[in-house]
CSV table of N, CA, C and O in Angstrom, one decimal:
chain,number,residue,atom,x,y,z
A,1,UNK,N,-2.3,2.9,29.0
A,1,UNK,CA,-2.9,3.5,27.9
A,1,UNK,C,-3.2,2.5,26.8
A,1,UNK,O,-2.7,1.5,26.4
A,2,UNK,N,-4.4,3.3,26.4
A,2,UNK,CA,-5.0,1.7,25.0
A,2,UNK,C,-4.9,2.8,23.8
A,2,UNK,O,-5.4,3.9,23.8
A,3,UNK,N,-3.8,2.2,22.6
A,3,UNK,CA,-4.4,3.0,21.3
A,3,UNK,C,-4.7,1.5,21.0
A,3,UNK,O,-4.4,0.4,21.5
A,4,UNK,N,-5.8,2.2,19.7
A,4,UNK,CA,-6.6,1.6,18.6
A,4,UNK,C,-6.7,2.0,17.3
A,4,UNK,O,-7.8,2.6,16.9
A,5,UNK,N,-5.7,1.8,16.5
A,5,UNK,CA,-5.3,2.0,14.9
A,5,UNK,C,-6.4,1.1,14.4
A,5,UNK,O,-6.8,0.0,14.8
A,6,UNK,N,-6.9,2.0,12.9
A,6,UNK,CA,-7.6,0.7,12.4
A,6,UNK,C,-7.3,1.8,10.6
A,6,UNK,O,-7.3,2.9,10.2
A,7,UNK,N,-7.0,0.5,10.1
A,7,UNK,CA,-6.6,1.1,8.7
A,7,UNK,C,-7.6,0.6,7.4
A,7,UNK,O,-8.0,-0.6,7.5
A,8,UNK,N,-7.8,1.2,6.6
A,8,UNK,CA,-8.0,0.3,5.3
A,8,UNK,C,-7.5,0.7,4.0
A,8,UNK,O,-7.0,1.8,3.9
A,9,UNK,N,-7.4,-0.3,2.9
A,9,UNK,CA,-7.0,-0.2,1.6
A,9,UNK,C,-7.9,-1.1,0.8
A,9,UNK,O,-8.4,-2.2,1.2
A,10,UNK,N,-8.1,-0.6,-0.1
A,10,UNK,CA,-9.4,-1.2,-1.2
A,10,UNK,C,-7.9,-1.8,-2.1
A,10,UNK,O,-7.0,-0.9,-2.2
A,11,UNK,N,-7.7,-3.2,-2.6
A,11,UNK,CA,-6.3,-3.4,-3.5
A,11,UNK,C,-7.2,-3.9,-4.7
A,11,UNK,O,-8.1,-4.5,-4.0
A,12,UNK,N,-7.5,-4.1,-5.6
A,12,UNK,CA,-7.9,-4.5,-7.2
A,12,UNK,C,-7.1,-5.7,-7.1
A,12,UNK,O,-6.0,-5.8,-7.6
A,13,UNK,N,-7.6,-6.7,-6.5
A,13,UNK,CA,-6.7,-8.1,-6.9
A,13,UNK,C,-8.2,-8.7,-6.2
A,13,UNK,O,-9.2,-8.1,-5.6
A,14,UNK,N,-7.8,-10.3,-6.5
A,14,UNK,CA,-8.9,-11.1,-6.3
A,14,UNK,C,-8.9,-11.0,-4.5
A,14,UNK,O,-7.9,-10.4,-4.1
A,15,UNK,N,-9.7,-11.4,-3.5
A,15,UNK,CA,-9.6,-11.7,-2.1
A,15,UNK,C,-8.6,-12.6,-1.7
A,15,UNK,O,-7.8,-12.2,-0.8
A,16,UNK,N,-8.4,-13.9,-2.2
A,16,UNK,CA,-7.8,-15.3,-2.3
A,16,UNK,C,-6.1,-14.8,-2.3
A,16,UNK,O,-5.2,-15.2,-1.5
A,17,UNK,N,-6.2,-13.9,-3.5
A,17,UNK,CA,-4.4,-13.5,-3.8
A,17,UNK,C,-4.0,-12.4,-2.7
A,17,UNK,O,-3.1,-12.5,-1.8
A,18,UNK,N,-5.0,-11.6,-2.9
A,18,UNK,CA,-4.4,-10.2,-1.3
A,18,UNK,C,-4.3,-11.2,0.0
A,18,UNK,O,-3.3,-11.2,0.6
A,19,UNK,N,-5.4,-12.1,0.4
A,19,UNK,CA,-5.4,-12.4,1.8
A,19,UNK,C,-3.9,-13.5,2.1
A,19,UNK,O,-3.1,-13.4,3.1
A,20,UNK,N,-4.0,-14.3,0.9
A,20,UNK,CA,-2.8,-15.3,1.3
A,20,UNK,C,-1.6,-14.6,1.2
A,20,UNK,O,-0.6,-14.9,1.8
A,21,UNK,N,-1.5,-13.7,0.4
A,21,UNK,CA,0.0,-12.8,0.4
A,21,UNK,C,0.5,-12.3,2.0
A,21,UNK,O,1.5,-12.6,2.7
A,22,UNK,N,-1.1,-11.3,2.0
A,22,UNK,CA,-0.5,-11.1,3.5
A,22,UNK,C,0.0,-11.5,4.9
A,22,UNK,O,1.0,-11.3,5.6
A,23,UNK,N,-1.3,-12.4,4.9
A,23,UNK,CA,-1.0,-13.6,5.9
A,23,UNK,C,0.0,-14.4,5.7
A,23,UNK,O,-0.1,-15.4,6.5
A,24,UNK,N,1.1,-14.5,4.9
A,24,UNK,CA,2.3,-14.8,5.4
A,24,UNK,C,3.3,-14.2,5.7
A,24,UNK,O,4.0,-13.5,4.9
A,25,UNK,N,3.6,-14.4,7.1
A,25,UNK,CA,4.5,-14.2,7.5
A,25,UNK,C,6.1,-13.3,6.7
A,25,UNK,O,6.6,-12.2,6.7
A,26,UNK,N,6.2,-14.0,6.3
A,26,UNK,CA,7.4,-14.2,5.4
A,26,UNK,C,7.7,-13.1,4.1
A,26,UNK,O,8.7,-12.7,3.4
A,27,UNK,N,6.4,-12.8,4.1
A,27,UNK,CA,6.5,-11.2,3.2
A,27,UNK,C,5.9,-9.7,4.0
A,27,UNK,O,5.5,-8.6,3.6
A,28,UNK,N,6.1,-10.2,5.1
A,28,UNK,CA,5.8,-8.7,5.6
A,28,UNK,C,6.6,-7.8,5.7
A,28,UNK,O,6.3,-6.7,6.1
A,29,UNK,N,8.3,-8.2,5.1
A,29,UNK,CA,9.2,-6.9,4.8
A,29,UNK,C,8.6,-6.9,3.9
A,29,UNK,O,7.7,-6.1,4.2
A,30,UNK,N,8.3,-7.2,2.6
A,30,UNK,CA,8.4,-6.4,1.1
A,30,UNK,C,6.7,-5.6,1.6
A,30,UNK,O,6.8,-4.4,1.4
A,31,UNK,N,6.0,-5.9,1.8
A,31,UNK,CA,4.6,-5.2,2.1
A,31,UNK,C,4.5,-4.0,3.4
A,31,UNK,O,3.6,-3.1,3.3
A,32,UNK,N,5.3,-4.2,4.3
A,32,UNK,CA,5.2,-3.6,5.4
A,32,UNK,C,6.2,-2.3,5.5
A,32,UNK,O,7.4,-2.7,5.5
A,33,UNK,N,6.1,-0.9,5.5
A,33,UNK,CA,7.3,-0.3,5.0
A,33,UNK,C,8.0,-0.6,6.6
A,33,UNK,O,9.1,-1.2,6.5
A,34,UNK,N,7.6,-0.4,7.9
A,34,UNK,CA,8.4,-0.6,8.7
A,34,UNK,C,9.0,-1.9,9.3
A,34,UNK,O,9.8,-1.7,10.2
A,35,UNK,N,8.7,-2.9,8.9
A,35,UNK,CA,9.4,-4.5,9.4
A,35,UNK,C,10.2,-4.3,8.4
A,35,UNK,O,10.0,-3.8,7.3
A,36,UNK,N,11.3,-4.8,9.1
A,36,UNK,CA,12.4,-5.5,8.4
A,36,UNK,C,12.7,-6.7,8.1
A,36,UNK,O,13.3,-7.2,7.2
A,37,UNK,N,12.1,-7.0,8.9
A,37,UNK,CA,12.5,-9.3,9.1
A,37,UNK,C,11.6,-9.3,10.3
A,37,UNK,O,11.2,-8.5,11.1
A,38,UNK,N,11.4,-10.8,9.8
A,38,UNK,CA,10.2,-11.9,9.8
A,38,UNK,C,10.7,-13.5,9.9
A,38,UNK,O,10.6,-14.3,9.0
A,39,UNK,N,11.1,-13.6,11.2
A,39,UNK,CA,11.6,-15.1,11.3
A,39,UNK,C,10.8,-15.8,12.3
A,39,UNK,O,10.5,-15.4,13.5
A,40,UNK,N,10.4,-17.0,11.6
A,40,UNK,CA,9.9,-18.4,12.1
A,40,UNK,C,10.5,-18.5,12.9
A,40,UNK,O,11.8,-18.4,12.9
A,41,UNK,N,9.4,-18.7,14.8
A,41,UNK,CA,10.1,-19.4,15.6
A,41,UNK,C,9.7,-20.7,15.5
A,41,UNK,O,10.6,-21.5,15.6
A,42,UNK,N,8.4,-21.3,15.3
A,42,UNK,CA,8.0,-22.3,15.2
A,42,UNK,C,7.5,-22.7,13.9
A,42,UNK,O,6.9,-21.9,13.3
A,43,UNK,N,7.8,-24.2,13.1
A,43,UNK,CA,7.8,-24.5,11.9
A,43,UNK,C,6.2,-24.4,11.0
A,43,UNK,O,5.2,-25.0,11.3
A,44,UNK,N,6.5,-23.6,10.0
A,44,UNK,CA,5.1,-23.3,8.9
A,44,UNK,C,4.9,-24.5,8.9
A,44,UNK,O,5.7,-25.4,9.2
A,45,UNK,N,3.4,-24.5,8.2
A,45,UNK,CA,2.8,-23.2,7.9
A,45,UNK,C,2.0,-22.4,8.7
A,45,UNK,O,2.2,-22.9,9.8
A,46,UNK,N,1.1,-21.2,8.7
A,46,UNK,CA,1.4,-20.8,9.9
A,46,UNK,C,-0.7,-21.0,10.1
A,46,UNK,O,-1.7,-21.0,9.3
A,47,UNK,N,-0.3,-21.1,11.8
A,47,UNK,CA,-2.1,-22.1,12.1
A,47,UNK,C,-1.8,-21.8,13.7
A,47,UNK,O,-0.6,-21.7,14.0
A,48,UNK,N,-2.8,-21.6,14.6
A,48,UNK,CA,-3.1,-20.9,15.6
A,48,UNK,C,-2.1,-21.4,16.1
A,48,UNK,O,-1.7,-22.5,15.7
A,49,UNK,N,-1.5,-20.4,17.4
A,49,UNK,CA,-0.5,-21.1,18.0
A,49,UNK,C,0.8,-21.2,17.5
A,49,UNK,O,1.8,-21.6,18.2
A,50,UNK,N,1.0,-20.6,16.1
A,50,UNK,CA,2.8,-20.3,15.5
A,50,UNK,C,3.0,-19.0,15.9
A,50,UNK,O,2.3,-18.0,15.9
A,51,UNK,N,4.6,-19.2,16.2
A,51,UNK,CA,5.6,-17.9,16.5
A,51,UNK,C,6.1,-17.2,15.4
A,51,UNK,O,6.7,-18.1,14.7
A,52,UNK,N,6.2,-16.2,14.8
A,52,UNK,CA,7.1,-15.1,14.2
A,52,UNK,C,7.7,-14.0,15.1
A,52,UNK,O,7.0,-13.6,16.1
A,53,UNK,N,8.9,-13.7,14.8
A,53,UNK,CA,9.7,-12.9,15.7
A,53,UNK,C,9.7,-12.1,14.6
A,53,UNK,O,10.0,-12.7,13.5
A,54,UNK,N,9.4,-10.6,14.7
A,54,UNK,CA,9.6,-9.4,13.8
A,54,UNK,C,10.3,-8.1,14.7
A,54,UNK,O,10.4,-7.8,15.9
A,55,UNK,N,10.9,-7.6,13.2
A,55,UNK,CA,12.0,-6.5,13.9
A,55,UNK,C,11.5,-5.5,12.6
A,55,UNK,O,11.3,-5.7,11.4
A,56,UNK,N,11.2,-4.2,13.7
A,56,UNK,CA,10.8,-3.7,13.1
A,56,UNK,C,11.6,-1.7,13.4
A,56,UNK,O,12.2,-1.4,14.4
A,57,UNK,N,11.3,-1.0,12.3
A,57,UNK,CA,12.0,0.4,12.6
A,57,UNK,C,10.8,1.5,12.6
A,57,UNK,O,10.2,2.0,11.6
A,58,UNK,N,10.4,1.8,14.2
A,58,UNK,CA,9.1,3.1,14.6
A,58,UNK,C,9.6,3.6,15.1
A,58,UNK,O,10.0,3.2,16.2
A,59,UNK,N,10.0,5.6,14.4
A,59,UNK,CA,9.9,6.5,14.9
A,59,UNK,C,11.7,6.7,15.4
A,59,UNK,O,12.1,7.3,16.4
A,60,UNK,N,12.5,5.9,14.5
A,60,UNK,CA,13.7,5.9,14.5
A,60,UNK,C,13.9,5.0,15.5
A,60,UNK,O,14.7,5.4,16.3
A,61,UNK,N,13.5,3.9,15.9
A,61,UNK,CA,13.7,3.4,17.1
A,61,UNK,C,14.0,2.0,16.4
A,61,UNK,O,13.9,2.1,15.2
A,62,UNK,N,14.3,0.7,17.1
A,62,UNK,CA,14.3,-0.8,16.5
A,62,UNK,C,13.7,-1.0,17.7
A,62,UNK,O,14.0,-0.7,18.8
A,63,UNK,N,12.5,-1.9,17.3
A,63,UNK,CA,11.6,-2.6,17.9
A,63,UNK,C,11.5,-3.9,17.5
A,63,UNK,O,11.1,-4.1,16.3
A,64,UNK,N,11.8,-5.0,18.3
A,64,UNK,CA,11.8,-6.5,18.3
A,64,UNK,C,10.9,-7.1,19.2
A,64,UNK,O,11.1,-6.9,20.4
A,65,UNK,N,10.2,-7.7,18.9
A,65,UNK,CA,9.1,-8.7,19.2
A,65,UNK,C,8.2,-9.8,18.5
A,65,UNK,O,7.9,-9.8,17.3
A,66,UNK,N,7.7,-10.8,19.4
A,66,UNK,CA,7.2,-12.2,18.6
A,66,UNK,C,6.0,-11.7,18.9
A,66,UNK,O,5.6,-11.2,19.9
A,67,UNK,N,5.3,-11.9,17.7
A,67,UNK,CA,3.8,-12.6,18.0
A,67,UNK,C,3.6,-14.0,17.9
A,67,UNK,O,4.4,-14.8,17.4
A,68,UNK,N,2.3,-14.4,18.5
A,68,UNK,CA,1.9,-15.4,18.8
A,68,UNK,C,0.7,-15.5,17.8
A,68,UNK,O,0.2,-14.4,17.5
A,69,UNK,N,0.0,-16.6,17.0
A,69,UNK,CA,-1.2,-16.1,16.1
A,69,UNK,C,-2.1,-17.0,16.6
A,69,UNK,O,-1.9,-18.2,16.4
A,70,UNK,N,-3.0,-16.6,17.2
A,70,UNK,CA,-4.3,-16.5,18.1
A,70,UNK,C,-5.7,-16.8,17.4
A,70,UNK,O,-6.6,-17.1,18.1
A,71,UNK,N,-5.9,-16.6,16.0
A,71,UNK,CA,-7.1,-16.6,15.1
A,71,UNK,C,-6.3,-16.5,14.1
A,71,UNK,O,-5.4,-15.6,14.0
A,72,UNK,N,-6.4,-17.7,12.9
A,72,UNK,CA,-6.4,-17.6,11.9
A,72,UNK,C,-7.4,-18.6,10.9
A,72,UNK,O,-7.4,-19.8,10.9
A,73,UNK,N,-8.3,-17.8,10.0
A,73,UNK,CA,-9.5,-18.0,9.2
A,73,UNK,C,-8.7,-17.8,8.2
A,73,UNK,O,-8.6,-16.5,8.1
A,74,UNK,N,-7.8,-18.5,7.1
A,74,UNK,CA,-7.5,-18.2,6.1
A,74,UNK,C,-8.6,-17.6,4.6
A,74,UNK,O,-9.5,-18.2,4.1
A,75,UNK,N,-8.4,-16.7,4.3
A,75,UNK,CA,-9.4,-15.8,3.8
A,75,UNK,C,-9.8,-14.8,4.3
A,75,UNK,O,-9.9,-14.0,3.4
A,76,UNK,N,-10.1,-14.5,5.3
A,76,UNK,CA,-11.0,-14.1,6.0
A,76,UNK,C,-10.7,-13.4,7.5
A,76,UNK,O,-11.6,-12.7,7.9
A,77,UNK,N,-9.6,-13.5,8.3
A,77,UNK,CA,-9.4,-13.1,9.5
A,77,UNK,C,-7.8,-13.9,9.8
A,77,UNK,O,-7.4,-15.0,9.4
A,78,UNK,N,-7.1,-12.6,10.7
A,78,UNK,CA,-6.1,-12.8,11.4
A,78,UNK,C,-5.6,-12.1,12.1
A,78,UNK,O,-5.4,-10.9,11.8
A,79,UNK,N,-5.3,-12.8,13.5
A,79,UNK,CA,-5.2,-12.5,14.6
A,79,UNK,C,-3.8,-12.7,15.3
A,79,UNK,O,-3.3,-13.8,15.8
A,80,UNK,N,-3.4,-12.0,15.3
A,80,UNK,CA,-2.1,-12.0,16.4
A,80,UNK,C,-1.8,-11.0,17.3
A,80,UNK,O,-1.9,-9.8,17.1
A,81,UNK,N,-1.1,-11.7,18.7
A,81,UNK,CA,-0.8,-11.3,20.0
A,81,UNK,C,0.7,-10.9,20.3
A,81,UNK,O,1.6,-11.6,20.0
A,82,UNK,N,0.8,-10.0,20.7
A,82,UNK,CA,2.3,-10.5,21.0
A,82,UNK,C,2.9,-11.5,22.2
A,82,UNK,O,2.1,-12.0,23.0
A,83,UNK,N,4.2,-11.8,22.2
A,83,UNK,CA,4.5,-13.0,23.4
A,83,UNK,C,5.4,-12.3,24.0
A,83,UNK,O,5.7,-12.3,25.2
A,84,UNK,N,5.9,-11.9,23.1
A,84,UNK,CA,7.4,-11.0,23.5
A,84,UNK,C,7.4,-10.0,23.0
A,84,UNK,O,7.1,-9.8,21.8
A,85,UNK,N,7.9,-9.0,23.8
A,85,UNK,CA,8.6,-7.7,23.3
A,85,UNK,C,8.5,-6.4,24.0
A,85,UNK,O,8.3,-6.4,25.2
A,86,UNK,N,8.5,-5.3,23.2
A,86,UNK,CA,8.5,-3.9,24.3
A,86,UNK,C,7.0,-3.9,24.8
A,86,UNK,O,6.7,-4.1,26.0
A,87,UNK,N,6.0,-3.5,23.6
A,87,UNK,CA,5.0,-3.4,25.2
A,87,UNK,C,3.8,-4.2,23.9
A,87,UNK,O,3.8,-4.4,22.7
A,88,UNK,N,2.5,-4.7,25.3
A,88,UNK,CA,1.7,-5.6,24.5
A,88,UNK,C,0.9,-5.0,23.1
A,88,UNK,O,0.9,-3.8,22.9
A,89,UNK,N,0.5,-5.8,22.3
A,89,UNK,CA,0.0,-5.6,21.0
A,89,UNK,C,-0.7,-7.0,20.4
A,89,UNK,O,-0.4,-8.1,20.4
A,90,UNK,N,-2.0,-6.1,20.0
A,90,UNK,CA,-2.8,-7.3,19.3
A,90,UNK,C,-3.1,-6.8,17.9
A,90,UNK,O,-3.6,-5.7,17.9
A,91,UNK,N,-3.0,-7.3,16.7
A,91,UNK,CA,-3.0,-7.1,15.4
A,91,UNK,C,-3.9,-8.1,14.8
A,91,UNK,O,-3.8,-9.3,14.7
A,92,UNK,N,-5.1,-7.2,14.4
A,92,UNK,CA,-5.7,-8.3,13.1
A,92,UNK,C,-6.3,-7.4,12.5
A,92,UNK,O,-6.7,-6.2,12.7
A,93,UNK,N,-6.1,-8.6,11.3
A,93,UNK,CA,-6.2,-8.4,9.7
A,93,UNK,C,-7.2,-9.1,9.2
A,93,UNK,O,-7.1,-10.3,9.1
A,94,UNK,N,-8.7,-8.3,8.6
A,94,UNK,CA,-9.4,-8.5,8.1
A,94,UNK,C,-9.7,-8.6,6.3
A,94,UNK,O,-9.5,-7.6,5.6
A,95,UNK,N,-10.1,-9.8,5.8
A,95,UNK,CA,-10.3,-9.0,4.2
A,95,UNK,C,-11.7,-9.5,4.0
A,95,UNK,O,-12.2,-10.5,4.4
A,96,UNK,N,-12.1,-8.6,3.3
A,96,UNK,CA,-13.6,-8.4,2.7
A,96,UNK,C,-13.8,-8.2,1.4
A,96,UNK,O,-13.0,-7.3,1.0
A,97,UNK,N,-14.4,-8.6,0.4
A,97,UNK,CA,-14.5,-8.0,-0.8
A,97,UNK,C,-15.1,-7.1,-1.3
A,97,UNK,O,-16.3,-7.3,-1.0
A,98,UNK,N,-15.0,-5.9,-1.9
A,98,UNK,CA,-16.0,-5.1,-2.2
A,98,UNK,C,-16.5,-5.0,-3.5
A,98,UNK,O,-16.4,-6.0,-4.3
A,99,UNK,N,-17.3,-3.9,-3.8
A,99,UNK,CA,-17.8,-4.1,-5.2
A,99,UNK,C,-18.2,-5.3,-6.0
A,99,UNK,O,-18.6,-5.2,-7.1
């Protein structure tokens, strides 16, 4: 089975500040309500080809798995796979500016 989530949020900050926030790794607990932790397998900063291992809490369950990041366009696009974990997942994150 294929799901396909796609979300948006318009945030009032410059593009530069939302995109680099996100795209690091390393704050996706304070941003993400369901991750908990976000650990470096392979050493930042993070550029195609780095590991994060995330543990995360869906639907009362704990879910642990690494992505792999496959596309990253700082500004502009990111891309990650998983390598490991319960079942496959590909995640990217686009930002755009509006108005």
């Amino acid at each position: 089975m294929i799901v396909d989530v796609t979300t948006e949020i318009v945030i009032d900050r410059p593009i530069t500040v939302v995109a680099e926030y996100a795209a690091e790794p390393s704050n996706a607990p304070n941003w993400y309500v369901n991750i908990t932790s976000a650990e470096w397998k392979t050493p930042p900063p993070l550029q195609v080809g780095s590991l994060v291992a995330f543990v995360a809490q869906f639907m009362g369950k704990r879910l642990a798995y690494t992505y792999e990041f496959v596309d990253v366009v700082p500004g502009e696009r990111l891309t990650m796979t998983t390598a490991q974990g319960p079942f496959p997942m590909t995640t990217t994150y686009t930002w755009t500016a509006v108005g």
